[in-house]
Amino acid sequence: MLDEYEGFKKDFLLLSGIDLNSYKETQMKRRILSFMGRHRCENLVAFFQLLKRDREVYNAFITYLTINVSEFYRNPVQWKTLESIVIPHIMKHSGSGIRVWSAACSTGDEPYSLAMVLSEFYPLERIEIIATDMDKEVLDKARQGCYHEKSLKSLPEKYQKRFFEKTDSGYYQVSDSLKRCITFREHNLLKDTYPGNLDLVVCRNVLIYFTEEAKDRIYKGISQSLKNDGVLFVGSTEQIIGSDVYGLETFQSFFYKKI
């Protein structure tokens, strides 16, 4: 399968712009084989031909590949650290507003959570959040801002009451006032230009799937995007070894400050 996989990676890069070399190979092969099995493809050549001719399968594969797992206020202890320590630090340097990047934002739970928390410190019109993902389908869902009750299970009740309205179908709709804080964009962490002049970057639970070389490139890019004293918020299973190489230092657990 080795030669076949090498050919598939090259073809898929040309088709999608996604470089599978930047993902951990064992995990990626497992995911691809699982998806192929669902569609009864005997080999990678047949699978690639299916992706080329069937846009619905292609879109489903991109969604599957990008490992979209999200919920509001995920890992509450870390959000409380953001509220009690990190945002007050940022406020000393950010002036009257704040500029944030939520990278690999999936279905929007994270950037909406950010906007809600930041609303305790800034007027909504002073909050600018750029939320990006490379999956068009999850971005469409994020823009709609309609969620099942289970997605809100960790979200403090005060935010649920202020920013959501329950629909007739039993789902919860994000308020338009919150939506206006956020711009959703398609973005590939491995090839596209990063936003700049940022006070806070949130990139959680995605880099664990990348190779060390890819992570190195991403951390360098994020560091360059941050203002001095800006902060990077990472996931609960992620740690930046030798963060000083990127001009970052540990600020709190799961938070790194630009130096």
PDB file of C-alpha atoms in Angstrom, residues 53-183:
ATOM      1  CA  ARG A  53     -16.424  12.361  -9.666  1.00  0.00           C
ATOM      2  CA  ASP A  54     -18.727  12.587  -6.640  1.00  0.00           C
ATOM      3  CA  ARG A  55     -18.762  16.000  -4.955  1.00  0.00           C
ATOM      4  CA  GLU A  56     -21.030  14.804  -2.171  1.00  0.00           C
ATOM      5  CA  VAL A  57     -18.612  12.039  -1.200  1.00  0.00           C
ATOM      6  CA  TYR A  58     -15.698  14.466  -1.519  1.00  0.00           C
ATOM      7  CA  ASN A  59     -17.330  16.970   0.856  1.00  0.00           C
ATOM      8  CA  ALA A  60     -18.213  14.202   3.294  1.00  0.00           C
ATOM      9  CA  PHE A  61     -14.604  12.998   3.234  1.00  0.00           C
ATOM     10  CA  ILE A  62     -13.232  16.490   3.946  1.00  0.00           C
ATOM     11  CA  THR A  63     -15.603  16.790   6.906  1.00  0.00           C
ATOM     12  CA  TYR A  64     -14.570  13.346   8.150  1.00  0.00           C
ATOM     13  CA  LEU A  65     -10.889  14.093   7.630  1.00  0.00           C
ATOM     14  CA  THR A  66     -10.864  17.304   9.618  1.00  0.00           C
ATOM     15  CA  ILE A  67     -12.037  15.594  12.815  1.00  0.00           C
ATOM     16  CA  ASN A  68     -14.727  18.037  13.899  1.00  0.00           C
ATOM     17  CA  VAL A  69     -15.429  17.595  17.599  1.00  0.00           C
ATOM     18  CA  SER A  70     -16.669  20.640  19.447  1.00  0.00           C
ATOM     19  CA  GLU A  71     -18.960  21.976  22.137  1.00  0.00           C
ATOM     20  CA  PHE A  72     -19.535  25.269  23.896  1.00  0.00           C
ATOM     21  CA  TYR A  73     -17.192  26.126  26.771  1.00  0.00           C
ATOM     22  CA  ARG A  74     -15.261  22.875  26.304  1.00  0.00           C
ATOM     23  CA  ASN A  75     -13.025  22.154  29.342  1.00  0.00           C
ATOM     24  CA  PRO A  76     -14.648  24.733  31.683  1.00  0.00           C
ATOM     25  CA  VAL A  77     -11.637  25.082  34.007  1.00  0.00           C
ATOM     26  CA  GLN A  78      -9.575  26.469  31.132  1.00  0.00           C
ATOM     27  CA  TRP A  79     -12.315  28.947  30.232  1.00  0.00           C
ATOM     28  CA  LYS A  80     -12.376  30.149  33.838  1.00  0.00           C
ATOM     29  CA  THR A  81      -8.620  30.761  33.623  1.00  0.00           C
ATOM     30  CA  LEU A  82      -9.246  32.718  30.428  1.00  0.00           C
ATOM     31  CA  GLU A  83     -11.828  34.856  32.224  1.00  0.00           C
ATOM     32  CA  SER A  84     -10.021  35.414  35.519  1.00  0.00           C
ATOM     33  CA  ILE A  85      -6.377  35.778  34.420  1.00  0.00           C
ATOM     34  CA  VAL A  86      -5.818  35.852  30.660  1.00  0.00           C
ATOM     35  CA  ILE A  87      -8.356  38.441  29.522  1.00  0.00           C
ATOM     36  CA  PRO A  88      -7.448  40.904  32.313  1.00  0.00           C
ATOM     37  CA  HIS A  89      -3.814  40.572  31.148  1.00  0.00           C
ATOM     38  CA  ILE A  90      -4.804  41.204  27.525  1.00  0.00           C
ATOM     39  CA  MET A  91      -6.872  44.241  28.495  1.00  0.00           C
ATOM     40  CA  LYS A  92      -3.719  45.969  29.726  1.00  0.00           C
ATOM     41  CA  HIS A  93      -2.363  45.919  26.178  1.00  0.00           C
ATOM     42  CA  SER A  94      -5.367  45.777  23.835  1.00  0.00           C
ATOM     43  CA  GLY A  95      -6.909  49.206  24.353  1.00  0.00           C
ATOM     44  CA  SER A  96     -10.665  49.559  24.042  1.00  0.00           C
ATOM     45  CA  GLY A  97     -11.207  46.515  21.809  1.00  0.00           C
ATOM     46  CA  ILE A  98      -9.849  43.033  21.170  1.00  0.00           C
ATOM     47  CA  ARG A  99      -8.906  41.093  18.038  1.00  0.00           C
ATOM     48  CA  VAL A 100      -9.045  37.297  18.225  1.00  0.00           C
ATOM     49  CA  TRP A 101      -8.443  34.347  15.897  1.00  0.00           C
ATOM     50  CA  SER A 102     -10.268  31.060  16.525  1.00  0.00           C
ATOM     51  CA  ALA A 103      -8.347  28.618  14.312  1.00  0.00           C
ATOM     52  CA  ALA A 104      -9.879  25.296  13.231  1.00  0.00           C
ATOM     53  CA  CYS A 105     -13.163  26.532  14.697  1.00  0.00           C
ATOM     54  CA  SER A 106     -15.281  23.596  13.490  1.00  0.00           C
ATOM     55  CA  THR A 107     -19.033  24.228  13.917  1.00  0.00           C
ATOM     56  CA  GLY A 108     -18.569  27.570  15.681  1.00  0.00           C
ATOM     57  CA  ASP A 109     -19.043  26.529  19.304  1.00  0.00           C
ATOM     58  CA  GLU A 110     -15.626  27.909  20.242  1.00  0.00           C
ATOM     59  CA  PRO A 111     -15.786  31.393  18.652  1.00  0.00           C
ATOM     60  CA  TYR A 112     -19.312  31.917  19.984  1.00  0.00           C
ATOM     61  CA  SER A 113     -18.074  30.877  23.449  1.00  0.00           C
ATOM     62  CA  LEU A 114     -15.240  33.378  23.092  1.00  0.00           C
ATOM     63  CA  ALA A 115     -17.612  36.178  22.135  1.00  0.00           C
ATOM     64  CA  MET A 116     -19.830  35.446  25.142  1.00  0.00           C
ATOM     65  CA  VAL A 117     -16.936  35.437  27.592  1.00  0.00           C
ATOM     66  CA  LEU A 118     -15.392  38.566  26.068  1.00  0.00           C
ATOM     67  CA  SER A 119     -18.744  40.372  26.341  1.00  0.00           C
ATOM     68  CA  GLU A 120     -18.128  40.500  30.113  1.00  0.00           C
ATOM     69  CA  PHE A 121     -15.119  42.738  29.437  1.00  0.00           C
ATOM     70  CA  TYR A 122     -15.793  44.580  26.165  1.00  0.00           C
ATOM     71  CA  PRO A 123     -18.860  45.983  24.367  1.00  0.00           C
ATOM     72  CA  LEU A 124     -19.894  43.555  21.619  1.00  0.00           C
ATOM     73  CA  GLU A 125     -19.061  46.095  18.927  1.00  0.00           C
ATOM     74  CA  ARG A 126     -15.450  46.159  20.194  1.00  0.00           C
ATOM     75  CA  ILE A 127     -14.993  42.408  19.858  1.00  0.00           C
ATOM     76  CA  GLU A 128     -13.535  41.168  16.554  1.00  0.00           C
ATOM     77  CA  ILE A 129     -13.231  37.394  16.134  1.00  0.00           C
ATOM     78  CA  ILE A 130     -11.921  35.755  12.966  1.00  0.00           C
ATOM     79  CA  ALA A 131     -13.057  32.126  12.970  1.00  0.00           C
ATOM     80  CA  THR A 132     -11.556  29.779  10.404  1.00  0.00           C
ATOM     81  CA  ASP A 133     -11.732  26.170   9.262  1.00  0.00           C
ATOM     82  CA  MET A 134     -10.948  24.354   6.018  1.00  0.00           C
ATOM     83  CA  ASP A 135     -14.292  22.528   5.975  1.00  0.00           C
ATOM     84  CA  LYS A 136     -16.969  24.502   4.135  1.00  0.00           C
ATOM     85  CA  GLU A 137     -19.822  22.428   5.562  1.00  0.00           C
ATOM     86  CA  VAL A 138     -18.969  23.082   9.206  1.00  0.00           C
ATOM     87  CA  LEU A 139     -18.487  26.780   8.439  1.00  0.00           C
ATOM     88  CA  ASP A 140     -21.996  26.897   6.969  1.00  0.00           C
ATOM     89  CA  LYS A 141     -23.341  25.368  10.164  1.00  0.00           C
ATOM     90  CA  ALA A 142     -21.340  27.841  12.239  1.00  0.00           C
ATOM     91  CA  ARG A 143     -22.793  30.798  10.334  1.00  0.00           C
ATOM     92  CA  GLN A 144     -26.313  29.474  10.958  1.00  0.00           C
ATOM     93  CA  GLY A 145     -25.625  29.348  14.696  1.00  0.00           C
ATOM     94  CA  CYS A 146     -28.268  26.741  15.555  1.00  0.00           C
ATOM     95  CA  TYR A 147     -27.312  24.030  18.064  1.00  0.00           C
ATOM     96  CA  HIS A 148     -28.655  21.001  19.882  1.00  0.00           C
ATOM     97  CA  GLU A 149     -29.112  21.323  23.622  1.00  0.00           C
ATOM     98  CA  LYS A 150     -26.303  18.812  24.315  1.00  0.00           C
ATOM     99  CA  SER A 151     -23.767  21.211  22.753  1.00  0.00           C
ATOM    100  CA  LEU A 152     -24.593  23.732  25.483  1.00  0.00           C
ATOM    101  CA  LYS A 153     -24.249  21.355  28.446  1.00  0.00           C
ATOM    102  CA  SER A 154     -21.047  22.996  29.788  1.00  0.00           C
ATOM    103  CA  LEU A 155     -22.019  26.582  28.987  1.00  0.00           C
ATOM    104  CA  PRO A 156     -22.868  28.736  32.040  1.00  0.00           C
ATOM    105  CA  GLU A 157     -26.584  29.438  32.321  1.00  0.00           C
ATOM    106  CA  LYS A 158     -26.083  33.213  32.221  1.00  0.00           C
ATOM    107  CA  TYR A 159     -24.788  32.929  28.656  1.00  0.00           C
ATOM    108  CA  GLN A 160     -27.557  30.568  27.595  1.00  0.00           C
ATOM    109  CA  LYS A 161     -30.180  33.023  28.801  1.00  0.00           C
ATOM    110  CA  ARG A 162     -28.525  36.093  27.284  1.00  0.00           C
ATOM    111  CA  PHE A 163     -27.444  34.827  23.893  1.00  0.00           C
ATOM    112  CA  PHE A 164     -29.733  31.956  22.869  1.00  0.00           C
ATOM    113  CA  GLU A 165     -33.361  31.551  21.927  1.00  0.00           C
ATOM    114  CA  LYS A 166     -35.000  28.151  21.879  1.00  0.00           C
ATOM    115  CA  THR A 167     -36.655  27.379  18.556  1.00  0.00           C
ATOM    116  CA  ASP A 168     -39.914  25.532  17.925  1.00  0.00           C
ATOM    117  CA  SER A 169     -37.876  22.496  16.873  1.00  0.00           C
ATOM    118  CA  GLY A 170     -36.104  22.398  20.240  1.00  0.00           C
ATOM    119  CA  TYR A 171     -32.766  23.714  19.009  1.00  0.00           C
ATOM    120  CA  TYR A 172     -30.987  26.813  20.337  1.00  0.00           C
ATOM    121  CA  GLN A 173     -30.349  29.788  18.065  1.00  0.00           C
ATOM    122  CA  VAL A 174     -27.443  32.196  18.680  1.00  0.00           C
ATOM    123  CA  SER A 175     -28.415  35.866  18.833  1.00  0.00           C
ATOM    124  CA  ASP A 176     -27.655  38.148  15.888  1.00  0.00           C
ATOM    125  CA  SER A 177     -25.798  40.526  18.217  1.00  0.00           C
ATOM    126  CA  LEU A 178     -23.272  37.780  18.960  1.00  0.00           C
ATOM    127  CA  LYS A 179     -22.993  36.730  15.320  1.00  0.00           C
ATOM    128  CA  ARG A 180     -21.930  40.245  14.374  1.00  0.00           C
ATOM    129  CA  CYS A 181     -18.732  39.832  16.416  1.00  0.00           C
ATOM    130  CA  ILE A 182     -17.532  36.931  14.282  1.00  0.00           C
ATOM    131  CA  THR A 183     -16.345  36.533  10.696  1.00  0.00           C
TER     132      THR A 183
END
